Amino acid sequence: MFKTVLTLFRGSVAAAGEELEDRTALLILDQQMRDAAAAVERSKRTLALAIAQDQQEGRKLEATVARIADLETRAVAALDGGREDLAKDAAGAIAGLEADRDAAMTARALFATEIIRLKRHVASAQARITELDRGRRVARASEAVRSLRRSGIEAARPYESTLPEAESTLRRLRDRQMEAQAADDALVELDAASGPLATAERLAEQGFGPRLKTTTDDVLARLKSKRMPTA
C-alpha cells in the first residue's frame, strides 16, 4: 500500500512538473518572439536611417559635382582672358571640392554595403519569425490536445488498465521530442538560407533576371565604352 501511495505521489509530482515546464516554455517562447520582433523593428529603423543618409550624401555629391563643373568652366574662361590669378583661385577651390566629392563617394559606397547587409538581415529575421509563429501555433494546439487528453485520463475510473495511459505518455514524449528536433532542423535550414534577396541573387547568377550587383566585367565594359576611338 505504501509503495502504491509513493508511486502515485511521484507520478503526481512528475505530471505537475511536466505541466509547469510546458506552460513556462510557451511563455518564454512568447517573450522571446516579442523581443525578436522588437529587434527586427530596430533593424528596420536603422535601415531607414542608412537609406536616408545615403540619399543625403547623394544630393551633396550631385551639388559638389555641379559646382566643380561650373568652377572649371569659369577657370578656363579666366585663363582665356589672361587672368591666371583668378584661375589659380578657382583651381584651389576645385581641389577642395574634389576632396569633398571623393569623401561623399566613399560614404555612399559604405552606405550601399551596409544597406544591402541590413536588408538581408531584416528579410532573414522576418522569415524566421514567421516560421517560429507557425511553430508556436502548432505548439499551442498540441498543448491544448495534451490538456484534453490529460483531463480524460484524470477522469478515468481507477480500476481501468494503466497500459493505455503509459502508451499515451510514451507517444506524447516521442511527439515532443520529434517536434523539438523538427524545430531545430527548421532553424538550421533558415540559418543556411539567406532569405529572398540571396535567392534572387542565385537566380540572377544562373541567368534568370538582371544581376543585383555590379560585377568586375560590368565595370570594365563601361570603362572600355568611354575610351576615345583610335584613329
Tab-separated table of C-alpha atoms in Angstrom:
chain	number	residue	atom	x	y	z
A	1	MET	CA	0.000	0.000	0.000
A	2	PHE	CA	2.784	2.395	0.940
A	3	LYS	CA	4.524	1.639	-2.360
A	4	THR	CA	1.328	2.434	-4.270
A	5	VAL	CA	0.899	5.737	-2.465
A	6	LEU	CA	4.547	6.634	-3.108
A	7	THR	CA	4.194	5.789	-6.795
A	8	LEU	CA	1.032	7.896	-7.014
A	9	PHE	CA	2.754	10.801	-5.303
A	10	ARG	CA	5.767	10.603	-7.592
A	11	GLY	CA	3.504	10.417	-10.625
A	12	SER	CA	1.559	13.489	-9.487
A	13	VAL	CA	4.754	15.450	-8.925
A	14	ALA	CA	6.086	14.417	-12.337
A	15	ALA	CA	2.836	15.380	-14.064
A	16	ALA	CA	2.751	18.748	-12.292
A	17	GLY	CA	6.389	19.366	-13.205
A	18	GLU	CA	5.761	18.473	-16.832
A	19	GLU	CA	2.744	20.761	-16.997
A	20	LEU	CA	4.669	23.641	-15.425
A	21	GLU	CA	7.585	23.106	-17.793
A	22	ASP	CA	5.347	23.125	-20.857
A	23	ARG	CA	3.409	26.185	-19.730
A	24	THR	CA	6.599	28.055	-18.882
A	25	ALA	CA	8.163	27.087	-22.209
A	26	LEU	CA	5.285	28.693	-24.108
A	27	LEU	CA	5.514	31.846	-22.013
A	28	ILE	CA	9.251	32.040	-22.615
A	29	LEU	CA	8.745	31.475	-26.343
A	30	ASP	CA	6.150	34.258	-26.471
A	31	GLN	CA	8.532	36.705	-24.793
A	32	GLN	CA	11.452	35.647	-26.957
A	33	MET	CA	9.394	36.240	-30.076
A	34	ARG	CA	8.330	39.662	-28.802
A	35	ASP	CA	11.985	40.500	-28.170
A	36	ALA	CA	12.917	39.239	-31.647
A	37	ALA	CA	10.153	41.296	-33.279
A	38	ALA	CA	11.339	44.396	-31.407
A	39	ALA	CA	14.901	43.735	-32.593
A	40	VAL	CA	13.684	43.472	-36.190
A	41	GLU	CA	11.856	46.782	-35.830
A	42	ARG	CA	15.064	48.385	-34.586
A	43	SER	CA	16.889	46.942	-37.584
A	44	LYS	CA	14.237	48.397	-39.881
A	45	ARG	CA	14.691	51.834	-38.336
A	46	THR	CA	18.454	51.516	-38.729
A	47	LEU	CA	17.958	50.528	-42.374
A	48	ALA	CA	15.664	53.501	-42.985
A	49	LEU	CA	18.236	55.837	-41.396
A	50	ALA	CA	21.025	54.390	-43.550
A	51	ILE	CA	18.931	54.880	-46.696
A	52	ALA	CA	18.112	58.476	-45.702
A	53	GLN	CA	21.768	59.270	-45.007
A	54	ASP	CA	22.803	57.671	-48.292
A	55	GLN	CA	20.279	59.824	-50.144
A	56	GLN	CA	21.584	62.912	-48.355
A	57	GLU	CA	25.139	62.071	-49.380
A	58	GLY	CA	23.885	61.559	-52.919
A	59	ARG	CA	22.391	65.046	-53.012
A	60	LYS	CA	25.616	66.512	-51.627
A	61	LEU	CA	27.604	64.643	-54.245
A	62	GLU	CA	25.441	65.935	-57.097
A	63	ALA	CA	25.750	69.510	-55.839
A	64	THR	CA	29.520	69.183	-55.438
A	65	VAL	CA	29.968	67.753	-58.939
A	66	ALA	CA	27.890	70.600	-60.370
A	67	ARG	CA	29.968	73.212	-58.535
A	68	ILE	CA	33.199	71.630	-59.775
A	69	ALA	CA	31.962	71.725	-63.366
A	70	ASP	CA	30.888	75.365	-63.009
A	71	LEU	CA	34.225	76.447	-61.499
A	72	GLU	CA	36.171	74.573	-64.163
A	73	THR	CA	34.258	76.437	-66.868
A	74	ARG	CA	34.899	79.781	-65.171
A	75	ALA	CA	38.592	78.991	-64.599
A	76	VAL	CA	39.110	78.163	-68.269
A	77	ALA	CA	37.405	81.435	-69.178
A	78	ALA	CA	39.707	83.290	-66.784
A	79	LEU	CA	42.760	81.714	-68.390
A	80	ASP	CA	41.482	82.673	-71.827
A	81	GLY	CA	41.081	86.208	-70.531
A	82	GLY	CA	44.615	86.367	-69.207
A	83	ARG	CA	43.594	86.213	-65.538
A	84	GLU	CA	45.741	83.359	-64.323
A	85	ASP	CA	45.435	84.675	-60.752
A	86	LEU	CA	41.687	84.111	-60.786
A	87	ALA	CA	42.132	80.746	-62.458
A	88	LYS	CA	44.535	79.744	-59.689
A	89	ASP	CA	41.972	80.689	-57.032
A	90	ALA	CA	39.393	78.612	-58.858
A	91	ALA	CA	41.822	75.695	-59.054
A	92	GLY	CA	42.261	75.771	-55.262
A	93	ALA	CA	38.501	75.774	-54.759
A	94	ILE	CA	38.138	72.926	-57.224
A	95	ALA	CA	40.748	70.861	-55.349
A	96	GLY	CA	38.799	71.283	-52.115
A	97	LEU	CA	35.519	70.375	-53.815
A	98	GLU	CA	37.092	67.291	-55.359
A	99	ALA	CA	38.165	66.155	-51.885
A	100	ASP	CA	34.549	66.614	-50.730
A	101	ARG	CA	33.372	64.695	-53.791
A	102	ASP	CA	35.694	61.772	-53.067
A	103	ALA	CA	34.602	61.671	-49.425
A	104	ALA	CA	30.936	61.633	-50.452
A	105	MET	CA	31.568	58.806	-52.912
A	106	THR	CA	33.332	56.784	-50.212
A	107	ALA	CA	30.474	57.395	-47.780
A	108	ARG	CA	27.919	56.284	-50.354
A	109	ALA	CA	29.884	53.104	-51.030
A	110	LEU	CA	29.893	52.331	-47.304
A	111	PHE	CA	26.192	53.075	-47.017
A	112	ALA	CA	25.446	50.852	-50.012
A	113	THR	CA	27.245	47.917	-48.405
A	114	GLU	CA	25.508	48.445	-45.063
A	115	ILE	CA	22.093	48.825	-46.682
A	116	ILE	CA	22.499	45.510	-48.510
A	117	ARG	CA	23.573	43.802	-45.275
A	118	LEU	CA	20.663	45.264	-43.294
A	119	LYS	CA	18.134	44.305	-45.970
A	120	ARG	CA	19.369	40.719	-45.906
A	121	HIS	CA	19.288	40.658	-42.111
A	122	VAL	CA	15.748	42.050	-41.918
A	123	ALA	CA	14.431	39.688	-44.596
A	124	SER	CA	16.028	36.656	-42.934
A	125	ALA	CA	14.814	37.666	-39.461
A	126	GLN	CA	11.264	38.236	-40.695
A	127	ALA	CA	11.221	34.829	-42.379
A	128	ARG	CA	12.444	33.161	-39.183
A	129	ILE	CA	9.856	34.966	-37.068
A	130	THR	CA	7.114	33.883	-39.468
A	131	GLU	CA	8.300	30.278	-39.217
A	132	LEU	CA	8.519	30.494	-35.432
A	133	ASP	CA	4.989	31.882	-35.284
A	134	ARG	CA	3.739	28.878	-37.236
A	135	GLY	CA	5.570	26.574	-34.853
A	136	ARG	CA	4.121	28.401	-31.866
A	137	ARG	CA	0.579	27.900	-33.154
A	138	VAL	CA	1.296	24.200	-33.598
A	139	ALA	CA	2.746	24.019	-30.078
A	140	ARG	CA	-0.319	25.709	-28.603
A	141	ALA	CA	-2.607	23.323	-30.443
A	142	SER	CA	-0.552	20.368	-29.230
A	143	GLU	CA	-0.707	21.691	-25.679
A	144	ALA	CA	-4.479	22.021	-25.913
A	145	VAL	CA	-4.730	18.453	-27.157
A	146	ARG	CA	-2.482	17.207	-24.341
A	147	SER	CA	-4.593	19.079	-21.810
A	148	LEU	CA	-7.731	17.415	-23.141
A	149	ARG	CA	-6.089	14.015	-23.043
A	150	ARG	CA	-4.809	14.660	-19.539
A	151	SER	CA	-8.297	15.632	-18.427
A	152	GLY	CA	-9.652	12.422	-19.904
A	153	ILE	CA	-7.004	10.357	-18.147
A	154	GLU	CA	-7.686	12.026	-14.803
A	155	ALA	CA	-11.423	11.362	-15.203
A	156	ALA	CA	-10.882	7.669	-15.956
A	157	ARG	CA	-12.029	5.087	-13.434
A	158	PRO	CA	-9.310	3.990	-11.001
A	159	TYR	CA	-9.601	0.316	-11.929
A	160	GLU	CA	-9.012	0.854	-15.661
A	161	SER	CA	-5.801	-0.537	-17.086
A	162	THR	CA	-2.726	1.740	-16.838
A	163	LEU	CA	-1.223	0.362	-20.065
A	164	PRO	CA	-3.143	2.753	-22.368
A	165	GLU	CA	-2.063	5.645	-20.162
A	166	ALA	CA	1.566	4.551	-20.297
A	167	GLU	CA	1.378	4.159	-24.087
A	168	SER	CA	-0.212	7.604	-24.415
A	169	THR	CA	2.524	9.086	-22.256
A	170	LEU	CA	5.198	7.449	-24.393
A	171	ARG	CA	3.601	8.740	-27.587
A	172	ARG	CA	3.371	12.223	-26.129
A	173	LEU	CA	7.011	12.112	-25.116
A	174	ARG	CA	8.049	10.968	-28.575
A	175	ASP	CA	5.892	13.643	-30.202
A	176	ARG	CA	7.554	16.326	-28.098
A	177	GLN	CA	10.992	15.032	-28.973
A	178	MET	CA	10.142	14.896	-32.678
A	179	GLU	CA	8.677	18.400	-32.515
A	180	ALA	CA	11.804	19.733	-30.833
A	181	GLN	CA	14.013	18.032	-33.441
A	182	ALA	CA	11.855	19.394	-36.250
A	183	ALA	CA	12.149	22.897	-34.802
A	184	ASP	CA	15.944	22.550	-34.580
A	185	ASP	CA	16.111	21.310	-38.185
A	186	ALA	CA	13.934	24.212	-39.336
A	187	LEU	CA	16.184	26.738	-37.626
A	188	VAL	CA	19.279	25.148	-39.186
A	189	GLU	CA	17.672	25.370	-42.629
A	190	LEU	CA	16.749	29.007	-42.014
A	191	ASP	CA	20.311	29.806	-40.938
A	192	ALA	CA	21.689	28.047	-44.024
A	193	ALA	CA	19.364	30.027	-46.293
A	194	SER	CA	19.958	33.741	-46.750
A	195	GLY	CA	16.432	34.953	-47.448
A	196	PRO	CA	14.642	36.207	-50.567
A	197	LEU	CA	17.454	38.536	-51.607
A	198	ALA	CA	20.007	35.734	-51.738
A	199	THR	CA	17.525	33.592	-53.696
A	200	ALA	CA	17.209	36.383	-56.243
A	201	GLU	CA	20.986	36.605	-56.449
A	202	ARG	CA	21.306	32.882	-57.107
A	203	LEU	CA	18.670	33.101	-59.851
A	204	ALA	CA	20.480	36.070	-61.393
A	205	GLU	CA	23.758	34.141	-61.403
A	206	GLN	CA	22.042	31.429	-63.453
A	207	GLY	CA	20.818	33.992	-65.983
A	208	PHE	CA	17.257	34.397	-64.708
A	209	GLY	CA	16.719	38.136	-64.376
A	210	PRO	CA	19.149	41.053	-64.079
A	211	ARG	CA	22.098	40.918	-61.705
A	212	LEU	CA	21.604	42.709	-58.406
A	213	LYS	CA	25.231	43.753	-58.031
A	214	THR	CA	27.688	45.264	-60.485
A	215	THR	CA	30.468	42.855	-61.412
A	216	THR	CA	34.052	43.490	-62.464
A	217	ASP	CA	33.115	42.682	-66.068
A	218	ASP	CA	30.344	45.294	-65.980
A	219	VAL	CA	32.730	47.997	-64.782
A	220	LEU	CA	35.385	47.004	-67.332
A	221	ALA	CA	32.867	47.127	-70.177
A	222	ARG	CA	31.702	50.575	-69.069
A	223	LEU	CA	35.277	51.840	-68.912
A	224	LYS	CA	36.029	50.495	-72.387
A	225	SER	CA	32.957	52.256	-73.755
A	226	LYS	CA	34.342	55.589	-72.526
A	227	ARG	CA	37.666	55.191	-74.357
A	228	MET	CA	38.347	57.646	-77.149
A	229	PRO	CA	38.171	55.997	-80.577
A	230	THR	CA	41.587	55.359	-82.057
A	231	ALA	CA	42.474	56.855	-85.403
